Amino acid sequence: MTIKENIELIENDIKKYSKDGANLLCVTKTHGIDTIKTVYDLGYRDFGENKVQELLEKKQELPKDIRWHLIGHLQRNKVKKIIGEVFLIHSVDSFRLLEEIDKVASKKNLIQDILIQVNISKEDTKGGFYIEELENLFKNIEQFRNVRVLGLMTIAPNIEDEQYISSVFRELKKIFDKLSKLSYNNIDMKYISMGMTNDYILALKEGSNIIRIGSKIFGKRVYK
Ligand SMILES: *Cc1c(COP(=O)(O)O)cnc(C)c1O
């Protein structure tokens, strides 16, 4: 299977399983410039990386019209490097990180678009806010002048139980819809980022509009 064929399969699944359409975010982490260019040449412009350094290096070498997404945990000491460099940060997982992003964005005189990462299944190994914290969090976000929240993101547990995984996605969609009805200045609920190679069909069925796919496009990742 070629990258092109893999992507065609995914696009077909999007047509088949998503009610309102979804965007394919190509997760390019660990893959080289030439591989990424293949996807660029097919017309894709949304690429996701999980490490700040790797993202910035690739950004330098690739065309300027790419929209870069940071999808991995962001350490506070790396915020300075990434603010203003990315279209969207999916992985805002703590209040202190939010404060730091706002501070740095303010110094750079820009507004950084972000998603709030939610830890639906309350796994210790995962970052993110709990569902119960979100309403309060959204009230507190009003104080920030230099971040804009464009939606929510989650990573489902890496297990076989499809019903459970679907229930996780359903929960996120439910809270997404609820929060979408509130109106705050710097919140504009557009994106619900859920679904990876192993679970994106379930996520599409539950209303995801950004699926983050790596292995299904590029094959298995090889870590050096
Ligand atoms: C790596 C990664 C993905 C893509 O994973 P695949 O299983 O290869 O599709 C999606 N989201 C996040 C947060 C990731 O770190």
mmCIF file of C-alpha atoms and ligand atoms in Angstrom:
data_model
loop_
_atom_site.group_PDB
_atom_site.id
_atom_site.type_symbol
_atom_site.label_atom_id
_atom_site.label_comp_id
_atom_site.label_asym_id
_atom_site.label_seq_id
_atom_site.Cartn_x
_atom_site.Cartn_y
_atom_site.Cartn_z
ATOM 1 C CA MET A 1 0.000 0.000 0.000
ATOM 2 C CA THR A 2 1.236 3.447 -0.880
ATOM 3 C CA ILE A 3 0.722 6.580 1.175
ATOM 4 C CA LYS A 4 -1.760 7.756 -1.429
ATOM 5 C CA GLU A 5 -3.798 4.550 -1.159
ATOM 6 C CA ASN A 6 -3.750 4.682 2.617
ATOM 7 C CA ILE A 7 -5.077 8.208 2.566
ATOM 8 C CA GLU A 8 -7.805 7.291 0.086
ATOM 9 C CA LEU A 9 -9.017 4.602 2.467
ATOM 10 C CA ILE A 10 -9.141 7.071 5.326
ATOM 11 C CA GLU A 11 -10.962 9.660 3.215
ATOM 12 C CA ASN A 12 -13.518 7.013 2.268
ATOM 13 C CA ASP A 13 -14.037 6.190 5.924
ATOM 14 C CA ILE A 14 -14.564 9.877 6.650
ATOM 15 C CA LYS A 15 -17.271 10.010 3.963
ATOM 16 C CA LYS A 16 -18.824 6.829 5.227
ATOM 17 C CA TYR A 17 -18.804 7.349 8.976
ATOM 18 C CA SER A 18 -18.775 11.075 9.650
ATOM 19 C CA LYS A 19 -22.070 12.894 9.618
ATOM 20 C CA ASP A 20 -20.785 16.424 9.175
ATOM 21 C CA GLY A 21 -17.357 15.823 7.678
ATOM 22 C CA ALA A 22 -13.958 15.733 9.344
ATOM 23 C CA ASN A 23 -10.438 16.953 8.692
ATOM 24 C CA LEU A 24 -7.540 14.581 8.372
ATOM 25 C CA LEU A 25 -4.559 15.718 10.415
ATOM 26 C CA CYS A 26 -1.495 13.869 9.134
ATOM 27 C CA VAL A 27 0.721 12.953 12.077
ATOM 28 C CA THR A 28 4.233 13.216 10.719
ATOM 29 C CA LYS A 29 6.280 12.595 13.886
ATOM 30 C CA THR A 30 9.446 10.526 13.287
ATOM 31 C CA HIS A 31 8.996 10.786 9.500
ATOM 32 C CA GLY A 32 11.460 12.582 7.262
ATOM 33 C CA ILE A 33 11.044 15.552 4.982
ATOM 34 C CA ASP A 34 10.698 13.512 1.786
ATOM 35 C CA THR A 35 7.914 11.391 3.233
ATOM 36 C CA ILE A 36 6.101 14.472 4.442
ATOM 37 C CA LYS A 37 6.432 16.060 0.983
ATOM 38 C CA THR A 38 4.552 13.105 -0.524
ATOM 39 C CA VAL A 39 1.544 14.031 1.570
ATOM 40 C CA TYR A 40 2.000 17.733 0.874
ATOM 41 C CA ASP A 41 1.978 16.977 -2.858
ATOM 42 C CA LEU A 42 -1.342 15.175 -2.446
ATOM 43 C CA GLY A 43 -2.755 18.483 -1.227
ATOM 44 C CA TYR A 44 -2.617 18.044 2.544
ATOM 45 C CA ARG A 45 -1.643 21.051 4.642
ATOM 46 C CA ASP A 46 -2.412 20.047 8.233
ATOM 47 C CA PHE A 47 0.456 18.234 9.907
ATOM 48 C CA GLY A 48 0.832 17.162 13.527
ATOM 49 C CA GLU A 49 3.972 16.665 15.586
ATOM 50 C CA ASN A 50 4.306 15.805 19.239
ATOM 51 C CA LYS A 51 7.694 17.380 19.969
ATOM 52 C CA VAL A 52 8.500 21.077 19.815
ATOM 53 C CA GLN A 53 12.041 20.709 18.481
ATOM 54 C CA GLU A 54 11.104 18.234 15.762
ATOM 55 C CA LEU A 55 8.191 20.393 14.669
ATOM 56 C CA LEU A 56 10.300 23.538 14.401
ATOM 57 C CA GLU A 57 13.056 21.778 12.458
ATOM 58 C CA LYS A 58 10.617 20.374 9.933
ATOM 59 C CA LYS A 59 8.761 23.654 9.678
ATOM 60 C CA GLN A 60 11.967 25.364 8.558
ATOM 61 C CA GLU A 61 12.500 22.919 5.739
ATOM 62 C CA LEU A 62 8.966 22.672 4.412
ATOM 63 C CA PRO A 63 6.640 25.058 2.536
ATOM 64 C CA LYS A 64 5.204 27.966 4.470
ATOM 65 C CA ASP A 65 1.545 27.223 3.794
ATOM 66 C CA ILE A 66 1.562 24.159 6.062
ATOM 67 C CA ARG A 67 -0.560 24.449 9.182
ATOM 68 C CA TRP A 68 1.396 22.866 12.015
ATOM 69 C CA HIS A 69 -0.389 21.312 14.983
ATOM 70 C CA LEU A 70 1.306 20.450 18.243
ATOM 71 C CA ILE A 71 -0.393 17.327 19.573
ATOM 72 C CA GLY A 72 1.985 16.096 22.288
ATOM 73 C CA HIS A 73 2.492 17.229 25.868
ATOM 74 C CA LEU A 74 3.970 20.726 25.996
ATOM 75 C CA GLN A 75 6.419 21.529 28.771
ATOM 76 C CA ARG A 76 6.153 25.026 30.131
ATOM 77 C CA ASN A 77 9.799 25.777 29.425
ATOM 78 C CA LYS A 78 9.178 25.132 25.700
ATOM 79 C CA VAL A 79 6.215 27.488 25.393
ATOM 80 C CA LYS A 80 8.422 30.413 24.312
ATOM 81 C CA LYS A 81 9.642 28.456 21.332
ATOM 82 C CA ILE A 82 6.298 27.324 20.019
ATOM 83 C CA ILE A 83 3.920 30.245 20.470
ATOM 84 C CA GLY A 84 3.118 31.851 17.141
ATOM 85 C CA GLU A 85 4.740 28.987 15.246
ATOM 86 C CA VAL A 86 1.738 26.695 15.163
ATOM 87 C CA PHE A 87 -1.805 26.870 13.878
ATOM 88 C CA LEU A 88 -3.202 24.964 16.841
ATOM 89 C CA ILE A 89 -1.973 23.420 20.100
ATOM 90 C CA HIS A 90 -4.159 20.374 20.815
ATOM 91 C CA SER A 91 -2.593 19.371 24.088
ATOM 92 C CA VAL A 92 -3.248 22.089 26.660
ATOM 93 C CA ASP A 93 -3.524 19.900 29.723
ATOM 94 C CA SER A 94 -3.104 22.133 32.774
ATOM 95 C CA PHE A 95 -4.000 25.565 34.061
ATOM 96 C CA ARG A 96 -0.367 26.492 34.603
ATOM 97 C CA LEU A 97 0.365 25.712 30.978
ATOM 98 C CA LEU A 98 -2.559 27.872 29.928
ATOM 99 C CA GLU A 99 -1.209 30.762 32.002
ATOM 100 C CA GLU A 100 2.218 30.399 30.454
ATOM 101 C CA ILE A 101 0.830 30.297 26.914
ATOM 102 C CA ASP A 102 -1.172 33.451 27.589
ATOM 103 C CA LYS A 103 1.849 35.209 29.067
ATOM 104 C CA VAL A 104 4.147 34.379 26.178
ATOM 105 C CA ALA A 105 1.494 35.113 23.538
ATOM 106 C CA SER A 106 0.906 38.465 25.184
ATOM 107 C CA LYS A 107 4.622 39.306 25.036
ATOM 108 C CA LYS A 108 4.670 38.339 21.380
ATOM 109 C CA ASN A 109 1.527 40.357 20.860
ATOM 110 C CA LEU A 110 -0.505 37.592 19.285
ATOM 111 C CA ILE A 111 -3.388 35.272 20.040
ATOM 112 C CA GLN A 112 -2.614 31.566 20.177
ATOM 113 C CA ASP A 113 -5.348 29.115 19.208
ATOM 114 C CA ILE A 114 -5.570 26.043 21.413
ATOM 115 C CA LEU A 115 -7.651 23.007 22.262
ATOM 116 C CA ILE A 116 -8.225 21.803 25.796
ATOM 117 C CA GLN A 117 -7.095 18.217 26.343
ATOM 118 C CA VAL A 118 -9.587 16.150 28.294
ATOM 119 C CA ASN A 119 -8.752 12.970 30.204
ATOM 120 C CA ILE A 120 -12.136 11.267 29.968
ATOM 121 C CA SER A 121 -11.139 7.901 31.370
ATOM 122 C CA LYS A 122 -9.047 9.467 34.171
ATOM 123 C CA GLU A 123 -5.955 7.455 33.333
ATOM 124 C CA ASP A 124 -2.958 8.353 35.542
ATOM 125 C CA THR A 125 -0.615 8.055 32.614
ATOM 126 C CA LYS A 126 -2.452 10.703 30.639
ATOM 127 C CA GLY A 127 -2.607 14.428 30.950
ATOM 128 C CA GLY A 128 -5.662 16.568 30.595
ATOM 129 C CA PHE A 129 -8.560 18.023 32.491
ATOM 130 C CA TYR A 130 -11.344 15.951 33.910
ATOM 131 C CA ILE A 131 -14.821 16.536 32.518
ATOM 132 C CA GLU A 132 -16.010 17.853 35.873
ATOM 133 C CA GLU A 133 -13.387 20.613 35.748
ATOM 134 C CA LEU A 134 -14.304 22.006 32.353
ATOM 135 C CA GLU A 135 -17.116 24.395 33.153
ATOM 136 C CA ASN A 136 -15.120 26.074 35.840
ATOM 137 C CA LEU A 137 -12.070 26.138 33.602
ATOM 138 C CA PHE A 138 -14.014 27.856 30.841
ATOM 139 C CA LYS A 139 -15.122 30.573 33.229
ATOM 140 C CA ASN A 140 -11.497 31.108 34.202
ATOM 141 C CA ILE A 141 -10.332 31.228 30.618
ATOM 142 C CA GLU A 142 -12.189 34.521 30.151
ATOM 143 C CA GLN A 143 -9.398 36.276 32.038
ATOM 144 C CA PHE A 144 -6.874 35.414 29.336
ATOM 145 C CA ARG A 145 -6.463 37.933 26.552
ATOM 146 C CA ASN A 146 -4.029 36.051 24.347
ATOM 147 C CA VAL A 147 -5.418 32.557 24.032
ATOM 148 C CA ARG A 148 -8.458 31.479 22.093
ATOM 149 C CA VAL A 149 -10.002 28.086 22.763
ATOM 150 C CA LEU A 150 -11.233 26.436 19.585
ATOM 151 C CA GLY A 151 -12.402 23.162 21.084
ATOM 152 C CA LEU A 152 -11.476 19.940 22.835
ATOM 153 C CA MET A 153 -9.120 17.023 22.291
ATOM 154 C CA THR A 154 -8.836 13.593 23.813
ATOM 155 C CA ILE A 155 -6.769 10.431 23.488
ATOM 156 C CA ALA A 156 -8.769 7.246 24.046
ATOM 157 C CA PRO A 157 -7.306 4.491 26.194
ATOM 158 C CA ASN A 158 -5.224 2.017 24.246
ATOM 159 C CA ILE A 159 -7.425 -1.022 24.783
ATOM 160 C CA GLU A 160 -9.469 -3.441 22.682
ATOM 161 C CA ASP A 161 -12.882 -2.728 24.154
ATOM 162 C CA GLU A 162 -14.584 -0.811 21.347
ATOM 163 C CA GLN A 163 -17.705 -0.100 23.343
ATOM 164 C CA TYR A 164 -15.672 1.541 26.028
ATOM 165 C CA ILE A 165 -13.668 3.569 23.523
ATOM 166 C CA SER A 166 -16.892 4.718 21.848
ATOM 167 C CA SER A 167 -18.277 5.734 25.220
ATOM 168 C CA VAL A 168 -15.189 7.879 25.821
ATOM 169 C CA PHE A 169 -15.693 9.675 22.503
ATOM 170 C CA ARG A 170 -19.400 10.054 23.185
ATOM 171 C CA GLU A 171 -18.636 11.712 26.521
ATOM 172 C CA LEU A 172 -16.314 14.189 24.874
ATOM 173 C CA LYS A 173 -18.890 15.053 22.233
ATOM 174 C CA LYS A 174 -21.526 15.537 24.884
ATOM 175 C CA ILE A 175 -19.450 18.006 26.885
ATOM 176 C CA PHE A 176 -18.315 19.667 23.637
ATOM 177 C CA ASP A 177 -21.935 20.332 22.669
ATOM 178 C CA LYS A 178 -22.748 21.574 26.136
ATOM 179 C CA LEU A 179 -19.804 23.964 26.277
ATOM 180 C CA SER A 180 -20.557 25.155 22.746
ATOM 181 C CA LYS A 181 -23.785 26.663 24.007
ATOM 182 C CA LEU A 182 -22.040 28.912 26.516
ATOM 183 C CA SER A 183 -20.757 32.186 25.188
ATOM 184 C CA TYR A 184 -17.403 33.514 26.232
ATOM 185 C CA ASN A 185 -15.294 36.078 24.436
ATOM 186 C CA ASN A 186 -12.279 33.969 23.751
ATOM 187 C CA ILE A 187 -13.934 30.627 23.221
ATOM 188 C CA ASP A 188 -15.143 29.491 19.826
ATOM 189 C CA MET A 189 -15.954 25.794 19.856
ATOM 190 C CA LYS A 190 -15.120 24.576 16.370
ATOM 191 C CA TYR A 191 -12.938 21.523 16.716
ATOM 192 C CA ILE A 192 -13.329 18.205 18.430
ATOM 193 C CA SER A 193 -10.048 16.356 17.943
ATOM 194 C CA MET A 194 -10.399 12.641 18.588
ATOM 195 C CA GLY A 195 -9.454 9.412 16.861
ATOM 196 C CA MET A 196 -6.109 7.892 15.878
ATOM 197 C CA THR A 197 -5.145 4.939 13.650
ATOM 198 C CA ASN A 198 -6.747 2.292 15.848
ATOM 199 C CA ASP A 199 -9.924 4.075 16.785
ATOM 200 C CA TYR A 200 -10.694 6.779 14.227
ATOM 201 C CA ILE A 201 -13.770 5.058 12.790
ATOM 202 C CA LEU A 202 -15.323 4.946 16.248
ATOM 203 C CA ALA A 203 -14.399 8.602 16.718
ATOM 204 C CA LEU A 204 -15.954 9.614 13.383
ATOM 205 C CA LYS A 205 -19.174 7.851 14.321
ATOM 206 C CA GLU A 206 -19.259 9.806 17.571
ATOM 207 C CA GLY A 207 -18.798 13.167 15.873
ATOM 208 C CA SER A 208 -15.067 13.873 15.679
ATOM 209 C CA ASN A 209 -14.117 16.581 13.193
ATOM 210 C CA ILE A 210 -10.331 16.227 13.394
ATOM 211 C CA ILE A 211 -8.804 12.766 13.269
ATOM 212 C CA ARG A 212 -5.069 12.560 13.992
ATOM 213 C CA ILE A 213 -3.576 9.755 11.917
ATOM 214 C CA GLY A 214 0.047 8.614 11.721
ATOM 215 C CA SER A 215 0.627 4.870 11.268
ATOM 216 C CA LYS A 216 -2.304 4.256 8.955
ATOM 217 C CA ILE A 217 -0.834 6.783 6.513
ATOM 218 C CA PHE A 218 2.898 6.257 6.873
ATOM 219 C CA GLY A 219 3.246 2.748 8.311
ATOM 220 C CA LYS A 220 4.764 1.878 11.655
ATOM 221 C CA ARG A 221 6.981 4.469 13.281
ATOM 222 C CA VAL A 222 10.618 3.584 13.796
ATOM 223 C CA TYR A 223 12.140 5.335 16.787
ATOM 224 C CA LYS A 224 15.840 5.978 16.712
HETATM 225 C C1 LIG B 1 1.214 9.807 17.581
HETATM 226 C C2 LIG B 1 -0.069 10.437 17.879
HETATM 227 C C3 LIG B 1 -1.176 10.252 17.033
HETATM 228 C C4 LIG B 1 -1.158 9.355 15.818
HETATM 229 O O1 LIG B 1 -1.065 8.022 16.211
HETATM 230 P P1 LIG B 1 -1.293 6.811 15.199
HETATM 231 O O2 LIG B 1 -1.765 5.713 16.064
HETATM 232 O O3 LIG B 1 0.028 6.517 14.570
HETATM 233 O O4 LIG B 1 -2.298 7.211 14.196
HETATM 234 C C5 LIG B 1 -2.340 10.918 17.352
HETATM 235 N N1 LIG B 1 -2.441 11.721 18.438
HETATM 236 C C6 LIG B 1 -1.409 11.910 19.276
HETATM 237 C C7 LIG B 1 -1.582 12.791 20.462
HETATM 238 C C8 LIG B 1 -0.198 11.271 19.029
HETATM 239 O O5 LIG B 1 0.834 11.467 19.875
#
